[in-house]
Structure formats: structure tokens, C-alpha cells
PDB file of C-alpha atoms in Angstrom:
ATOM      1  CA  MET A  72     354.576  40.491 112.663  1.00 72.00           C
ATOM      2  CA  ILE A  73     352.038  41.697 110.131  1.00 78.00           C
ATOM      3  CA  ARG A  74     353.021  40.343 106.734  1.00 81.00           C
ATOM      4  CA  ASN A  75     350.489  42.287 104.657  1.00 87.00           C
ATOM      5  CA  GLN A  76     352.346  45.521 103.819  1.00 88.00           C
ATOM      6  CA  PHE A  77     349.187  47.631 103.521  1.00 93.00           C
ATOM      7  CA  LEU A  78     347.909  46.570 106.964  1.00 92.00           C
ATOM      8  CA  ARG A  79     351.390  46.926 108.439  1.00 90.00           C
ATOM      9  CA  THR A  80     351.664  50.521 107.214  1.00 92.00           C
ATOM     10  CA  LEU A  81     348.101  51.316 108.298  1.00 94.00           C
ATOM     11  CA  THR A  82     348.676  50.061 111.854  1.00 93.00           C
ATOM     12  CA  ARG A  83     351.909  52.017 112.134  1.00 93.00           C
ATOM     13  CA  ILE A  84     350.243  55.192 110.878  1.00 95.00           C
ATOM     14  CA  SER A  85     347.399  54.758 113.361  1.00 94.00           C
ATOM     15  CA  MET A  86     349.884  54.241 116.201  1.00 93.00           C
ATOM     16  CA  VAL A  87     351.870  57.413 115.504  1.00 95.00           C
ATOM     17  CA  CYS A  88     349.309  59.760 113.914  1.00 95.00           C
ATOM     18  CA  LEU A  89     348.944  61.659 117.198  1.00 94.00           C
ATOM     19  CA  PHE A  90     352.548  62.824 117.374  1.00 96.00           C
ATOM     20  CA  PRO A  91     353.115  65.167 114.378  1.00 96.00           C
ATOM     21  CA  PRO A  92     350.013  67.288 115.182  1.00 96.00           C
ATOM     22  CA  SER A  93     351.165  67.364 118.817  1.00 95.00           C
ATOM     23  CA  ALA A  94     354.570  68.670 117.703  1.00 96.00           C
ATOM     24  CA  ALA A  95     352.898  71.295 115.516  1.00 96.00           C
ATOM     25  CA  ASP A  96     350.727  72.358 118.479  1.00 96.00           C
ATOM     26  CA  LYS A  97     353.848  72.730 120.623  1.00 95.00           C
ATOM     27  CA  ILE A  98     355.395  74.946 117.947  1.00 96.00           C
ATOM     28  CA  TYR A  99     352.324  77.154 117.443  1.00 96.00           C
ATOM     29  CA  ASN A 100     351.452  77.364 121.145  1.00 95.00           C
ATOM     30  CA  ARG A 101     354.965  77.409 122.524  1.00 95.00           C
ATOM     31  CA  LYS A 102     354.135  79.567 125.558  1.00 94.00           C
ATOM     32  CA  GLN A 103     351.501  77.156 126.795  1.00 93.00           C
ATOM     33  CA  ALA A 104     353.701  74.127 126.022  1.00 92.00           C
ATOM     34  CA  LEU A 105     356.570  75.770 127.894  1.00 93.00           C
ATOM     35  CA  GLN A 106     354.327  76.326 130.931  1.00 91.00           C
ATOM     36  CA  GLN A 107     353.437  72.639 130.927  1.00 87.00           C
ATOM     37  CA  ALA A 108     357.124  71.677 130.604  1.00 89.00           C
ATOM     38  CA  GLU A 109     357.964  73.958 133.539  1.00 89.00           C
ATOM     39  CA  SER A 110     355.300  72.286 135.691  1.00 84.00           C
ATOM     40  CA  GLY A 111     357.217  69.005 135.770  1.00 81.00           C
ATOM     41  CA  PRO A 112     360.284  68.037 137.794  1.00 84.00           C
ATOM     42  CA  LEU A 113     362.726  67.901 134.866  1.00 83.00           C
ATOM     43  CA  PRO A 114     365.245  70.728 134.314  1.00 87.00           C
ATOM     44  CA  ASP A 115     365.611  73.058 131.309  1.00 90.00           C
ATOM     45  CA  PRO A 116     362.064  73.225 129.926  1.00 91.00           C
ATOM     46  CA  ASN A 117     363.195  74.954 126.687  1.00 93.00           C
ATOM     47  CA  LEU A 118     365.537  72.097 125.814  1.00 93.00           C
ATOM     48  CA  LEU A 119     362.911  69.516 126.795  1.00 91.00           C
ATOM     49  CA  LEU A 120     360.330  71.191 124.601  1.00 94.00           C
ATOM     50  CA  ASP A 121     362.671  71.322 121.610  1.00 95.00           C
ATOM     51  CA  LEU A 122     363.664  67.669 122.086  1.00 94.00           C
ATOM     52  CA  GLY A 123     359.999  66.705 122.398  1.00 94.00           C
ATOM     53  CA  ILE A 124     359.160  68.494 119.153  1.00 96.00           C
ATOM     54  CA  ALA A 125     362.048  66.757 117.370  1.00 96.00           C
ATOM     55  CA  VAL A 126     361.074  63.317 118.696  1.00 96.00           C
ATOM     56  CA  GLU A 127     357.392  63.803 117.841  1.00 96.00           C
ATOM     57  CA  THR A 128     358.309  64.927 114.317  1.00 97.00           C
ATOM     58  CA  ILE A 129     361.102  62.566 113.279  1.00 97.00           C
ATOM     59  CA  ALA A 130     360.280  59.263 115.023  1.00 97.00           C
ATOM     60  CA  PRO A 131     356.812  58.768 113.457  1.00 97.00           C
ATOM     61  CA  VAL A 132     358.242  59.248 109.965  1.00 97.00           C
ATOM     62  CA  MET A 133     360.957  56.681 110.668  1.00 96.00           C
ATOM     63  CA  ILE A 134     358.417  54.207 112.050  1.00 96.00           C
ATOM     64  CA  VAL A 135     356.057  54.469 109.084  1.00 95.00           C
ATOM     65  CA  ALA A 136     358.941  54.375 106.578  1.00 94.00           C
ATOM     66  CA  GLU A 137     360.441  51.371 108.437  1.00 92.00           C
ATOM     67  CA  LYS A 138     363.906  52.937 108.394  1.00 93.00           C
ATOM     68  CA  GLY A 139     365.400  52.721 111.876  1.00 93.00           C
ATOM     69  CA  ASP A 140     361.891  51.969 113.089  1.00 94.00           C
ATOM     70  CA  ARG A 141     362.907  49.889 116.108  1.00 94.00           C
ATOM     71  CA  GLU A 142     365.156  52.596 117.477  1.00 96.00           C
ATOM     72  CA  ALA A 143     362.605  55.328 116.733  1.00 96.00           C
ATOM     73  CA  ALA A 144     359.835  53.318 118.415  1.00 96.00           C
ATOM     74  CA  PHE A 145     362.055  52.804 121.472  1.00 97.00           C
ATOM     75  CA  VAL A 146     362.766  56.544 121.744  1.00 97.00           C
ATOM     76  CA  LEU A 147     359.087  57.421 121.243  1.00 97.00           C
ATOM     77  CA  ALA A 148     358.044  54.817 123.836  1.00 97.00           C
ATOM     78  CA  GLY A 149     360.497  56.367 126.291  1.00 96.00           C
ATOM     79  CA  PHE A 150     359.108  59.814 125.480  1.00 95.00           C
ATOM     80  CA  CYS A 151     355.576  58.562 126.246  1.00 95.00           C
ATOM     81  CA  ALA A 152     356.651  56.863 129.483  1.00 95.00           C
ATOM     82  CA  VAL A 153     358.522  59.938 130.746  1.00 93.00           C
ATOM     83  CA  THR A 154     355.615  62.191 129.803  1.00 91.00           C
ATOM     84  CA  ALA A 155     353.183  59.921 131.665  1.00 92.00           C
ATOM     85  CA  ALA A 156     355.300  59.587 134.799  1.00 92.00           C
ATOM     86  CA  MET A 157     356.538  63.176 135.061  1.00 90.00           C
ATOM     87  CA  TYR A 158     353.666  65.279 133.756  1.00 88.00           C
ATOM     88  CA  HIS A 159     350.478  63.288 134.424  1.00 89.00           C
ATOM     89  CA  GLN A 160     350.815  62.325 138.078  1.00 88.00           C
ATOM     90  CA  PHE A 161     347.118  61.656 138.652  1.00 89.00           C
ATOM     91  CA  TRP A 162     347.771  60.205 142.109  1.00 89.00           C
ATOM     92  CA  LYS A 163     348.660  63.645 143.476  1.00 89.00           C
ATOM     93  CA  TYR A 164     345.125  65.032 143.001  1.00 88.00           C
ATOM     94  CA  ASP A 165     342.409  64.844 145.640  1.00 86.00           C
ATOM     95  CA  ASP A 166     339.549  65.088 143.143  1.00 85.00           C
ATOM     96  CA  LEU A 167     340.350  61.830 141.342  1.00 79.00           C
ATOM     97  CA  LEU A 168     337.242  60.049 142.628  1.00 81.00           C
ATOM     98  CA  ALA A 169     335.001  63.127 142.821  1.00 81.00           C
ATOM     99  CA  GLN A 170     331.671  62.718 141.055  1.00 84.00           C
ATOM    100  CA  ASN A 171     329.692  65.261 139.039  1.00 80.00           C
ATOM    101  CA  VAL A 172     332.553  67.768 138.938  1.00 83.00           C
ATOM    102  CA  LYS A 173     335.329  68.424 136.499  1.00 86.00           C
ATOM    103  CA  SER A 174     338.243  66.466 137.947  1.00 87.00           C
ATOM    104  CA  GLU A 175     341.802  67.467 137.151  1.00 88.00           C
ATOM    105  CA  GLY A 176     343.028  64.186 138.624  1.00 89.00           C
ATOM    106  CA  ARG A 177     340.773  62.171 136.330  1.00 89.00           C
ATOM    107  CA  GLU A 178     342.001  64.125 133.288  1.00 91.00           C
ATOM    108  CA  HIS A 179     345.582  63.312 134.253  1.00 90.00           C
ATOM    109  CA  LEU A 180     344.629  59.659 134.811  1.00 92.00           C
ATOM    110  CA  TRP A 181     343.358  59.353 131.241  1.00 93.00           C
ATOM    111  CA  GLU A 182     346.410  61.161 129.846  1.00 93.00           C
ATOM    112  CA  PHE A 183     348.666  58.867 131.897  1.00 94.00           C
ATOM    113  CA  LEU A 184     346.889  55.748 130.612  1.00 95.00           C
ATOM    114  CA  LYS A 185     346.967  57.012 126.995  1.00 94.00           C
ATOM    115  CA  ASN A 186     350.717  57.603 127.182  1.00 95.00           C
ATOM    116  CA  PHE A 187     351.302  54.280 128.941  1.00 94.00           C
ATOM    117  CA  ALA A 188     349.276  52.417 126.269  1.00 95.00           C
ATOM    118  CA  LEU A 189     351.155  54.157 123.456  1.00 95.00           C
ATOM    119  CA  ALA A 190     354.473  53.216 125.068  1.00 96.00           C
ATOM    120  CA  GLY A 191     353.359  49.574 125.150  1.00 95.00           C
ATOM    121  CA  GLY A 192     352.239  49.625 121.528  1.00 93.00           C
ATOM    122  CA  LEU A 193     355.493  51.223 120.434  1.00 95.00           C
ATOM    123  CA  MET A 194     357.474  48.604 122.329  1.00 95.00           C
ATOM    124  CA  THR A 195     355.835  45.939 120.157  1.00 93.00           C
ATOM    125  CA  ILE A 196     357.613  47.527 117.199  1.00 92.00           C
ATOM    126  CA  THR A 197     360.872  47.660 119.155  1.00 93.00           C
ATOM    127  CA  LEU A 198     360.680  43.980 120.143  1.00 92.00           C
ATOM    128  CA  GLU A 199     359.257  42.719 116.861  1.00 86.00           C
ATOM    129  CA  GLN A 200     360.816  39.529 115.520  1.00 79.00           C
ATOM    130  CA  ARG A 201     362.026  40.017 111.983  1.00 77.00           C
ATOM    131  CA  HIS A 202     362.262  36.931 109.871  1.00 74.00           C
ATOM    132  CA  PRO A 203     365.112  36.960 107.373  1.00 74.00           C
ATOM    133  CA  ALA A 204     364.153  36.903 103.734  1.00 73.00           C
ATOM    134  CA  PRO A 205     363.861  33.337 102.508  1.00 78.00           C
ATOM    135  CA  LYS A 206     366.833  32.058 100.569  1.00 83.00           C
ATOM    136  CA  PRO A 207     366.051  31.290  96.952  1.00 84.00           C
ATOM    137  CA  VAL A 208     365.571  27.607  96.316  1.00 82.00           C
ATOM    138  CA  PRO A 209     367.589  26.271  93.404  1.00 82.00           C
ATOM    139  CA  PRO A 210     365.424  24.940  90.601  1.00 82.00           C
ATOM    140  CA  VAL A 211     364.795  21.218  90.606  1.00 81.00           C
ATOM    141  CA  VAL A 212     366.123  19.405  87.558  1.00 80.00           C
ATOM    142  CA  ARG A 213     363.666  16.705  86.627  1.00 77.00           C
ATOM    143  CA  ARG A 214     364.549  13.775  84.474  1.00 76.00           C
ATOM    144  CA  PRO A 215     361.876  11.954  82.566  1.00 73.00           C
ATOM    145  CA  ALA A 216     360.575   8.933  84.389  1.00 72.00           C
ATOM    146  CA  ARG A 217     361.647   5.543  83.124  1.00 76.00           C
ATOM    147  CA  ASN A 218     359.059   3.934  80.981  1.00 70.00           C
ATOM    148  CA  PRO A 219     359.048   0.182  81.662  1.00 68.00           C
ATOM    149  CA  ALA A 220     357.160  -0.524  78.425  1.00 66.00           C
ATOM    150  CA  ARG A 221     359.846   1.122  76.350  1.00 63.00           C
ATOM    151  CA  ALA A 222     362.574  -0.759  78.153  1.00 59.00           C
ATOM    152  CA  ALA A 223     360.866  -4.034  77.243  1.00 60.00           C
ATOM    153  CA  GLN A 224     360.722  -3.116  73.524  1.00 62.00           C
ATOM    154  CA  VAL A 225     364.382  -2.249  73.066  1.00 54.00           C
ATOM    155  CA  PRO A 226     366.684  -5.227  73.317  1.00 58.00           C
ATOM    156  CA  PRO A 227     369.447  -4.893  75.819  1.00 56.00           C
ATOM    157  CA  ARG A 228     372.742  -3.779  74.438  1.00 60.00           C
ATOM    158  CA  THR A 229     375.008  -6.557  73.466  1.00 59.00           C
ATOM    159  CA  ARG A 230     378.691  -6.373  73.602  1.00 57.00           C
ATOM    160  CA  TYR A 231     380.666  -6.490  70.454  1.00 57.00           C
ATOM    161  CA  THR A 232     382.731  -9.544  71.013  1.00 60.00           C
ATOM    162  CA  ALA A 233     384.461  -9.922  67.641  1.00 59.00           C
ATOM    163  CA  PHE A 234     387.862  -8.864  68.965  1.00 57.00           C
ATOM    164  CA  ARG A 235     387.868 -10.956  72.054  1.00 54.00           C
TER     165      ARG A 235
END
């Protein structure tokens, strides 16, 4: 766990900075995003696209604000894993190892690895150990140390024995 709040916020921003612009791109280029959603095996591309936009918009804010960040990171990690597995199936392309040509398989490989890496990074937030705030320590009451020199100067108390 990063204890320095500035570095903690900076690392979280860097981990999720890709998602809000991606959501905005899906909104502005909905037709193209819908075509990509239709290319995968999952049903109802319109619903998937809307859910993707919501996840990519809300979860990063929650992660950076550290309000429900574990749950948001888990959902975003799942989003990345599903996107990698369902929409970047690089193993289905014959041109993966082709040299000196633009390879669609290689492009999907890098997208798959990017999504897989993001899912792993987001899971570190999900599984992060949180240490409880330390309990306040009660103040220590200090008594002055005994001074042996002073004890030698003052005669010991004697009992008043007149009424015995």
C-alpha cells in the first residue's frame, strides 16, 4: 500500500486515465463502437455499449476518489478481462507472425495484453490490504525522578509519640 497520498493518487490516476476518454470516444463514435460490440460473441450490443460507457465513466472516478474503490476496481478489471477475451482474440488470426505487413492478429495481441495488464493492475487495488488507523496512545504521565541527594538532606519523618 502506498502511504504517500500524492503518489497514491498519481498512481491511481495513471492506472485509470485511459477509461474516461475511451467512454467519450464510444459516445461520439457510437456507430463504430456498436460495430465492434456486434463483432463479439456477447448478446445485445446496445446494452453492452451503454454498460461499458457507464463503467468507463464511473469506476475511474470512484477509484481516484477512494470511495468504493475496491468494488470499482473489481468491476473495471472484469470489464478489461471480458474485453480482452471476447473482443481481442488474437489467436484466431493467421497473420499473427507475419513480417513486414500490417498484422491484424498482432494488433489484437497488443490490445489483449494491454487489457490483461490493466486487469492485473486493477486487481491490486481490489486486493489491497488496508491497515486500520492507529489507535491514539494515551499520554504518559511522568513523575519527577527521585533525587537521592535530596532524600539524604531531609530527615526521615518521625512519629509523634506523645500520646502513646
